[in-house]
Short mmCIF file of C-alpha atoms in Angstrom, two decimals:
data_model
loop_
_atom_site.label_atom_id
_atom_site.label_comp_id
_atom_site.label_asym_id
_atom_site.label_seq_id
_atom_site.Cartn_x
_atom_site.Cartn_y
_atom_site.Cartn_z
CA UNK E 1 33.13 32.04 167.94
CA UNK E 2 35.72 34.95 168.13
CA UNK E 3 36.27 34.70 164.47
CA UNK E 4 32.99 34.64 163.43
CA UNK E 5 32.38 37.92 165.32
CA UNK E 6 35.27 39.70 163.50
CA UNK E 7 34.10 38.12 160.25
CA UNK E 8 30.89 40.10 161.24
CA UNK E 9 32.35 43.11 161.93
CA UNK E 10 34.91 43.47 158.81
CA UNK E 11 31.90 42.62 156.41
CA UNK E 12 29.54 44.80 158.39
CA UNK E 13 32.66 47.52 158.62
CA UNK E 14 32.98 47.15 154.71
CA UNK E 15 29.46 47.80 154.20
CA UNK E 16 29.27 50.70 155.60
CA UNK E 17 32.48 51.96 154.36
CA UNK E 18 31.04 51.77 150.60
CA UNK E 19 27.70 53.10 152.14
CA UNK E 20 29.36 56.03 152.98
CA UNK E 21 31.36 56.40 150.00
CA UNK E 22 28.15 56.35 147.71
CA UNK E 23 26.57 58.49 149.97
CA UNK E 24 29.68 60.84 149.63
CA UNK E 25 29.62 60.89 145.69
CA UNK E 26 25.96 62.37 145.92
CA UNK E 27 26.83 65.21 147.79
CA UNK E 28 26.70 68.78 146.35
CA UNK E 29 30.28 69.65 146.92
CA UNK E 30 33.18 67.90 148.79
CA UNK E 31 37.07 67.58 148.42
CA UNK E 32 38.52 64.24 147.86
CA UNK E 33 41.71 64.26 148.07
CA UNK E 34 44.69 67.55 149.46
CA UNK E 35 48.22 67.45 148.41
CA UNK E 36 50.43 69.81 150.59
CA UNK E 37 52.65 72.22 147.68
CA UNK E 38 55.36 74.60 148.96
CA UNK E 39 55.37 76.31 145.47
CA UNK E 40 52.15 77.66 146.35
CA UNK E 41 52.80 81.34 148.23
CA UNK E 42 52.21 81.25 151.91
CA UNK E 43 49.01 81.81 153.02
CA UNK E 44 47.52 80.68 149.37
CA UNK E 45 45.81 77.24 148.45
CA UNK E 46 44.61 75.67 145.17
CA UNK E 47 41.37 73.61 144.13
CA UNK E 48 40.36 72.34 141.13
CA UNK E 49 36.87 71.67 140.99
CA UNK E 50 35.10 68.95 138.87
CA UNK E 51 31.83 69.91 137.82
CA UNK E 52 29.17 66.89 136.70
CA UNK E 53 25.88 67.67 135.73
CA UNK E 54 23.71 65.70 133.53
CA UNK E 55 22.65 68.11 130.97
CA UNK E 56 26.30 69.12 130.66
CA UNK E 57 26.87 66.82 127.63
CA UNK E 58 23.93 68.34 126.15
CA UNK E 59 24.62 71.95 125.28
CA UNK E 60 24.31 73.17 121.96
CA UNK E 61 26.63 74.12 119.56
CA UNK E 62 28.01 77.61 120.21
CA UNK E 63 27.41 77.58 123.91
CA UNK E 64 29.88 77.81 127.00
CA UNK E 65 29.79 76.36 130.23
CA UNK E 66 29.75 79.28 132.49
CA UNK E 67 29.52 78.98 136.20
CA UNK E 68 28.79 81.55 138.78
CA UNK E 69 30.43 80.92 141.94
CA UNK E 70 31.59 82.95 145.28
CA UNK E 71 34.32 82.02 147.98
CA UNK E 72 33.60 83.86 151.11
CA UNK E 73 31.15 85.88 149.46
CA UNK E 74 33.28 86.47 146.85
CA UNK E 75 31.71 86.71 143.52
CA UNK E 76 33.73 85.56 140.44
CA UNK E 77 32.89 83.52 137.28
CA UNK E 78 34.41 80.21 135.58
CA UNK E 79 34.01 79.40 131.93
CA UNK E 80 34.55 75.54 131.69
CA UNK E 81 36.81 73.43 129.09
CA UNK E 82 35.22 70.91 127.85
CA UNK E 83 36.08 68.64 130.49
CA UNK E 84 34.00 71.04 132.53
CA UNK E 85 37.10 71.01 135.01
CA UNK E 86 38.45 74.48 136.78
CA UNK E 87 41.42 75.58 139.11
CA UNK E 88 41.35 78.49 141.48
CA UNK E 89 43.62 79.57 143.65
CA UNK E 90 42.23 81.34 147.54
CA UNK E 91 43.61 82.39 150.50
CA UNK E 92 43.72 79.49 153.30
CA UNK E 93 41.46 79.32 156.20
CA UNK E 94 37.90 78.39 156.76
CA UNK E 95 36.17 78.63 153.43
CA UNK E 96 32.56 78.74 152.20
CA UNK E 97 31.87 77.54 148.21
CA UNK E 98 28.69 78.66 146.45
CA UNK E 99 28.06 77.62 142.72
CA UNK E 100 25.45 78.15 140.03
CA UNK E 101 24.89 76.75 136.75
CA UNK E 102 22.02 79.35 135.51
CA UNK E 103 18.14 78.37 135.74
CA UNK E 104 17.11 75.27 136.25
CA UNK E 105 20.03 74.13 138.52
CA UNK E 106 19.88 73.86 142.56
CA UNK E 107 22.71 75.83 143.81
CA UNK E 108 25.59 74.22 145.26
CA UNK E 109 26.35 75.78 148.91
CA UNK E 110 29.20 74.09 150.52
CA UNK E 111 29.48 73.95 154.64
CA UNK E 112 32.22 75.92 156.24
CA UNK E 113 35.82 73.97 155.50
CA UNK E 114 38.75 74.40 156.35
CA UNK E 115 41.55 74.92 153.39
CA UNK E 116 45.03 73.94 154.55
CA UNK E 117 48.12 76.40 153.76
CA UNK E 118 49.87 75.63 150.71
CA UNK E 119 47.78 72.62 149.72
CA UNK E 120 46.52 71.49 146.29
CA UNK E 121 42.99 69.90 146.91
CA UNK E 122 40.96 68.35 144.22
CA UNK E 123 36.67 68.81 144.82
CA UNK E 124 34.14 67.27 143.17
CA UNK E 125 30.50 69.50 142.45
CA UNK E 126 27.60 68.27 141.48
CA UNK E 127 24.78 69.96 140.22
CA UNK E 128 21.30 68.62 140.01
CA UNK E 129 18.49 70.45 137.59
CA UNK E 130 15.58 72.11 138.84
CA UNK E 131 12.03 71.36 138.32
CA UNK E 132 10.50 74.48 138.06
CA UNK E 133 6.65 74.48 138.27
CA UNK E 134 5.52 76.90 135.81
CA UNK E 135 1.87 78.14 134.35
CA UNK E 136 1.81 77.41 130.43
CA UNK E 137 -0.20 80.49 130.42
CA UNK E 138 -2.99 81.04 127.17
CA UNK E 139 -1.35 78.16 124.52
CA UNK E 140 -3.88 78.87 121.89
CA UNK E 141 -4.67 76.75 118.73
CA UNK E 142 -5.74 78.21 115.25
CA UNK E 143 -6.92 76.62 112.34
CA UNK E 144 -6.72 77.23 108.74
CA UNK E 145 -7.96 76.17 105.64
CA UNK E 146 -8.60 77.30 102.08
CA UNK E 147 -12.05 75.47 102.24
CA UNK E 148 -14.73 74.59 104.87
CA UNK E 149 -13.86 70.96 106.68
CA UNK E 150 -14.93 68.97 109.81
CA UNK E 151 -11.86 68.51 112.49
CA UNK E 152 -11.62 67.18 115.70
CA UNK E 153 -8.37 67.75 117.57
CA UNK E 154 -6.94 66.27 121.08
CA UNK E 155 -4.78 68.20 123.67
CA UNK E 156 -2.97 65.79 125.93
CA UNK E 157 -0.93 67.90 128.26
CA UNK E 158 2.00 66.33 130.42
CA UNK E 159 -0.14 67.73 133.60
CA UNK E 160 -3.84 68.68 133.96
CA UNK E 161 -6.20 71.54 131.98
CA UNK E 162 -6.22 74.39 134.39
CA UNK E 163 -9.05 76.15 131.90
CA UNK E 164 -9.91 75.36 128.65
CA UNK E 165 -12.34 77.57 126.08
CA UNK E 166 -14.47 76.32 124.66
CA UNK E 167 -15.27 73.84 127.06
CA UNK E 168 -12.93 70.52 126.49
CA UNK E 169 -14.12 67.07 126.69
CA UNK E 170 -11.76 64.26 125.84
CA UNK E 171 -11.43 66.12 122.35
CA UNK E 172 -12.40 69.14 120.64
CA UNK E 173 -14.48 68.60 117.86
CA UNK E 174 -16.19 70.82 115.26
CA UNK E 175 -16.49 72.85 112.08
CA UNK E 176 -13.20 74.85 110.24
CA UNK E 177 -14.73 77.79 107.78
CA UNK E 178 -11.96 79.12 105.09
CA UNK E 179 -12.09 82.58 107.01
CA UNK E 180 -10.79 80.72 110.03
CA UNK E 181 -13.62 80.57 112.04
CA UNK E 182 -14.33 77.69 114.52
CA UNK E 183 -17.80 76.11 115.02
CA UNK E 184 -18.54 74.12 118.33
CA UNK E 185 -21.58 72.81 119.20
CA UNK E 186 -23.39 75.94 117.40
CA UNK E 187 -21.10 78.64 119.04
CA UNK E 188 -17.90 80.19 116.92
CA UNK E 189 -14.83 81.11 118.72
CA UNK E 190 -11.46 82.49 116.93
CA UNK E 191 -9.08 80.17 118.33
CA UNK E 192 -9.25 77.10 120.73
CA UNK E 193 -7.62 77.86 124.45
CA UNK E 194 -6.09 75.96 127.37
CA UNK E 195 -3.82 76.33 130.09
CA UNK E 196 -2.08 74.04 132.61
CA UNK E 197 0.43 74.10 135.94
CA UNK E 198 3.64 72.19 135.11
CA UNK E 199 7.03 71.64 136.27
CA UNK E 200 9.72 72.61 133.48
CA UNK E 201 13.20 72.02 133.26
CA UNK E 202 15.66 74.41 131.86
CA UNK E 203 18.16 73.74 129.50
CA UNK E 204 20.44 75.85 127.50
CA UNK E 205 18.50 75.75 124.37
CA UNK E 206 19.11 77.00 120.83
CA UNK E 207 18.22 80.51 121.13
CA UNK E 208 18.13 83.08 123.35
CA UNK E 209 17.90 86.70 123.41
CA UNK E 210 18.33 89.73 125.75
CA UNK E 211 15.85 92.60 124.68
CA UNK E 212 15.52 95.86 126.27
CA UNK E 213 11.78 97.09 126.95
CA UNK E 214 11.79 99.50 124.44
CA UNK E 215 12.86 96.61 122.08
CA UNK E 216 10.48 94.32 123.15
CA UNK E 217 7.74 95.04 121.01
CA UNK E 218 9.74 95.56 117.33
CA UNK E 219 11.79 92.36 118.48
CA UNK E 220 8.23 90.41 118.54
CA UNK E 221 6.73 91.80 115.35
CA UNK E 222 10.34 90.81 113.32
CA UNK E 223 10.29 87.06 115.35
CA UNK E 224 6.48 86.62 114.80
CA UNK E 225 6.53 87.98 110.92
CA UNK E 226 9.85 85.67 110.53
CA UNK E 227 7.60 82.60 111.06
CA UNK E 228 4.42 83.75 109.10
CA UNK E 229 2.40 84.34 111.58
CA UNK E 230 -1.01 86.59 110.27
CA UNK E 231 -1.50 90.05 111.35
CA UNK E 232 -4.47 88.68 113.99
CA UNK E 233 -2.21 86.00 115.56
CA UNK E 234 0.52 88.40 115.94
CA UNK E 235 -2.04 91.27 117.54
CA UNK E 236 -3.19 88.74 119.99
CA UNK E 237 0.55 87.51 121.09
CA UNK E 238 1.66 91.20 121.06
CA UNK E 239 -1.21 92.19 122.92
CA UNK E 240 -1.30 89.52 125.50
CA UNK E 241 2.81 89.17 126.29
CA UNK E 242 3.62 92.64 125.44
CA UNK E 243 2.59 94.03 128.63
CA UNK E 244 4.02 91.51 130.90
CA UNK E 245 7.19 91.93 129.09
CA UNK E 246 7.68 95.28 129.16
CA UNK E 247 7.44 95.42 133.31
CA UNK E 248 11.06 94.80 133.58
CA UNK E 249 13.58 97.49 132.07
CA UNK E 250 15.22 94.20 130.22
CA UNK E 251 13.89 90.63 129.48
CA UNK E 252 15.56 86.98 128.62
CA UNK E 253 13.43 85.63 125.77
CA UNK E 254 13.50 81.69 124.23
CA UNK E 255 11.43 80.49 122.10
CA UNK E 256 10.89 76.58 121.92
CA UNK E 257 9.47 75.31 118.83
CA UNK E 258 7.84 72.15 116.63
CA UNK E 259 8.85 68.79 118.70
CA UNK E 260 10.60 70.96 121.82
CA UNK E 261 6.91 71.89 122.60
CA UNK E 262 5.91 68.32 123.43
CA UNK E 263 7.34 69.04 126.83
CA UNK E 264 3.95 70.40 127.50
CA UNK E 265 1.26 68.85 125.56
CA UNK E 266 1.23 67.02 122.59
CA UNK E 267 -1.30 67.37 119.60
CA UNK E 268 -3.94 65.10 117.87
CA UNK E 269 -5.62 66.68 114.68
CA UNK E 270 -8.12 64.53 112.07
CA UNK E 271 -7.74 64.93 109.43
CA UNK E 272 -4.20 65.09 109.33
CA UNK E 273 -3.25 68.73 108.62
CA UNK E 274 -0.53 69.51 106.05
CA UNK E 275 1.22 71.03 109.07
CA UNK E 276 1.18 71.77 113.03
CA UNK E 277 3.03 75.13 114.01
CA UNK E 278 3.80 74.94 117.09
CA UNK E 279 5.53 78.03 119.47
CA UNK E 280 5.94 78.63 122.99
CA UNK E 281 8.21 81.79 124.63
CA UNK E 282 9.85 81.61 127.69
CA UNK E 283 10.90 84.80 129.53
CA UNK E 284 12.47 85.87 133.06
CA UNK E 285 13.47 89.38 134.19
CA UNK E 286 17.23 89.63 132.76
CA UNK E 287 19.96 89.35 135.12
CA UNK E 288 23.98 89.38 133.95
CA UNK E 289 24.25 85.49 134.92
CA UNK E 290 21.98 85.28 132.01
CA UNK E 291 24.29 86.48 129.83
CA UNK E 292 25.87 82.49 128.76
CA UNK E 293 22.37 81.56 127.40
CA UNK E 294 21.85 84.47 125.22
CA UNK E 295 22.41 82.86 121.23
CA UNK E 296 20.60 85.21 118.96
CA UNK E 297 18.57 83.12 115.95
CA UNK E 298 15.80 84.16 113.89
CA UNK E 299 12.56 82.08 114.29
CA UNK E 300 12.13 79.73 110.99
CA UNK E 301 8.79 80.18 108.57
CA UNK E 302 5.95 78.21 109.28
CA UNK E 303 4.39 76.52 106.89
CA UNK E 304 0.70 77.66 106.65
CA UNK E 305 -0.77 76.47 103.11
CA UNK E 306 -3.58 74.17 102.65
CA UNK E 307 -5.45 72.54 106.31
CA UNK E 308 -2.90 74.06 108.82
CA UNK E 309 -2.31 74.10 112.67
CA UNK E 310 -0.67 76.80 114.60
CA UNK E 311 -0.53 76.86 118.56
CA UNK E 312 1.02 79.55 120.91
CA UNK E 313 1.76 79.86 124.44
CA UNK E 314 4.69 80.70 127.01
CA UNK E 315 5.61 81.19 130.65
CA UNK E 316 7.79 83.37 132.72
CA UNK E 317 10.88 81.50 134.33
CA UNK E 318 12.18 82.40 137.66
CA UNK E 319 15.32 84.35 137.67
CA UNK E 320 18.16 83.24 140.42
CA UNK E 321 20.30 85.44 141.78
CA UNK E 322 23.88 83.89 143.70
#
């Protein structure tokens, strides 16, 4: 009977031993293992800090992996190799970690701990993106086409219609004219609107800009003539994002295009048009931690000839400050 009971307890005792150990390689931040190091000056220690994130492996071409982080309300900043590995040295004592990745990542705040003198220590951070829930605010759909032609088209957002105009049911369907003009159910409208709550996550992304408010409006009539846009459809982006733009002294600016849109809604159109435009803009007040996911590009040209398809929309991103 006695060794059955401590057959119990070691397999019980080993259970929760790797338990805790998966439990452990969840967490935020932690140190793993501390080597003591007399080279290191008195009163000094060193970590080097492992940083795993999903969407690390996914960062365009031309990027950085920058990290914000402070020590004791220290602020500094770490740009990764590309084993997205760092070493830092601090004084020893009771030590508080904060981290950031930029938007769409929680931030990593670690609990007080205590750094040994003169010790090496190796920590492990994990960062896990954010789901931001966003409002795809006024995507709008225009048509065009050299000659008159019945359509219907299908909106199929990844959460539900807030507001659509006209009204939407299962599909819209209706009557193209060559000046543009849409038809529904006897009533002509210039473009087709919806909206729609959603969570977003951010990634660094192939562009990325940093425009001042005086900038913001010759920055959008160069993006929006870049990718053929008409005079109207540029007046009503201007017109609508302009203002809400130009309340901060200094904006971050994407702009996620064709297939990236999908993220929100995707698009049905009979018949099948010779193309669908899609663009969406993303914005947030600018901060310096933005500064990593800033990669200047010029917006491609649509194609707009024969039956074509162009939507717009966009959405202000928070802005996180360490």
């Amino acid at each position: 009977m006695k060794m059955v009971c401590l057959f119990l307890i070691l397999t019980g005792f080993t259970f929760a031993a790797k338990a805790g150990d998966q439990l452990k390689s969840l967490q935020p931040f932690y140190i793993y293992k501390t080597t003591k190091n007399t080279a290191i000056k008195p009163g000094k220690a060193k970590v080097t800090l492992h940083f795993n994130s999903p969407n690390f492996t996914d960062i365009p071409t031309g990027y950085q992996t920058i990290i914000y982080y402070s020590v004791n309300e220290m602020e500094e900043t770490l740009v990764l190799d590309p084993s997205f590995t760092a070493t830092i040295e601090l004084p020893a004592g009771k030590t508080v970690f904060k981290f950031w990745a930029g938007p769409g990542y929680d931030e990593v705040i670690s609990d007080t701990i205590q750094i040994e003198d003169q010790t090496e220590n190796e920590a492990k951070v994990n960062f896990e993106s954010e789901n931001m829930l966003i409002e795809v605010d006024k995507p709008v759909i225009y048509l065009q086409s050299p000659v008159k032609l019945e359509f219907s088209i299908r909106v199929n957002p990844t959460n539900d219609f807030t507001f659509t105009y006209p009204a939407y049911k299962d599909q819209w369907k209706g009557t193209l004219y060559s000046t543009g003009e849409i038809e529904i159910n006897n009533q002509k409208y210039p473009y087709l609107f919806w909206d729609s709550k959603q969570e977003f996550k951010f990634n660094k992304h192939s562009n990325g800009y940093h425009v001042s408010k005086a900038e913001v409006i010759p920055f959008l009539e160069k993006q929006l003539s870049n990718a053929h846009l008409t005079s109207a459809e540029k007046a009503d982006f201007i017109t609508f994002w302009g203002p809400r733009l130009t309340q901060y002294e200094s904006v971050f600016i994407q702009f996620y295009l064709q297939e990236d849109c999908d993220q929100f809604a995707s698009l049905e159109c009979e018949p099948k048009p010779t193309a669908i435009n899609r663009l969406y803009m993303a914005f947030s007040e600018w901060n310096d931690k933005l500064e990593s996911f800033t990669h200047p590009a010029e917006l491609p040209a649509f194609k707009r000839e024969g039956f074509n398809v162009l939507e717009w929309g966009g959405f202000e991103l928070k802005s996180i400050e360490l």
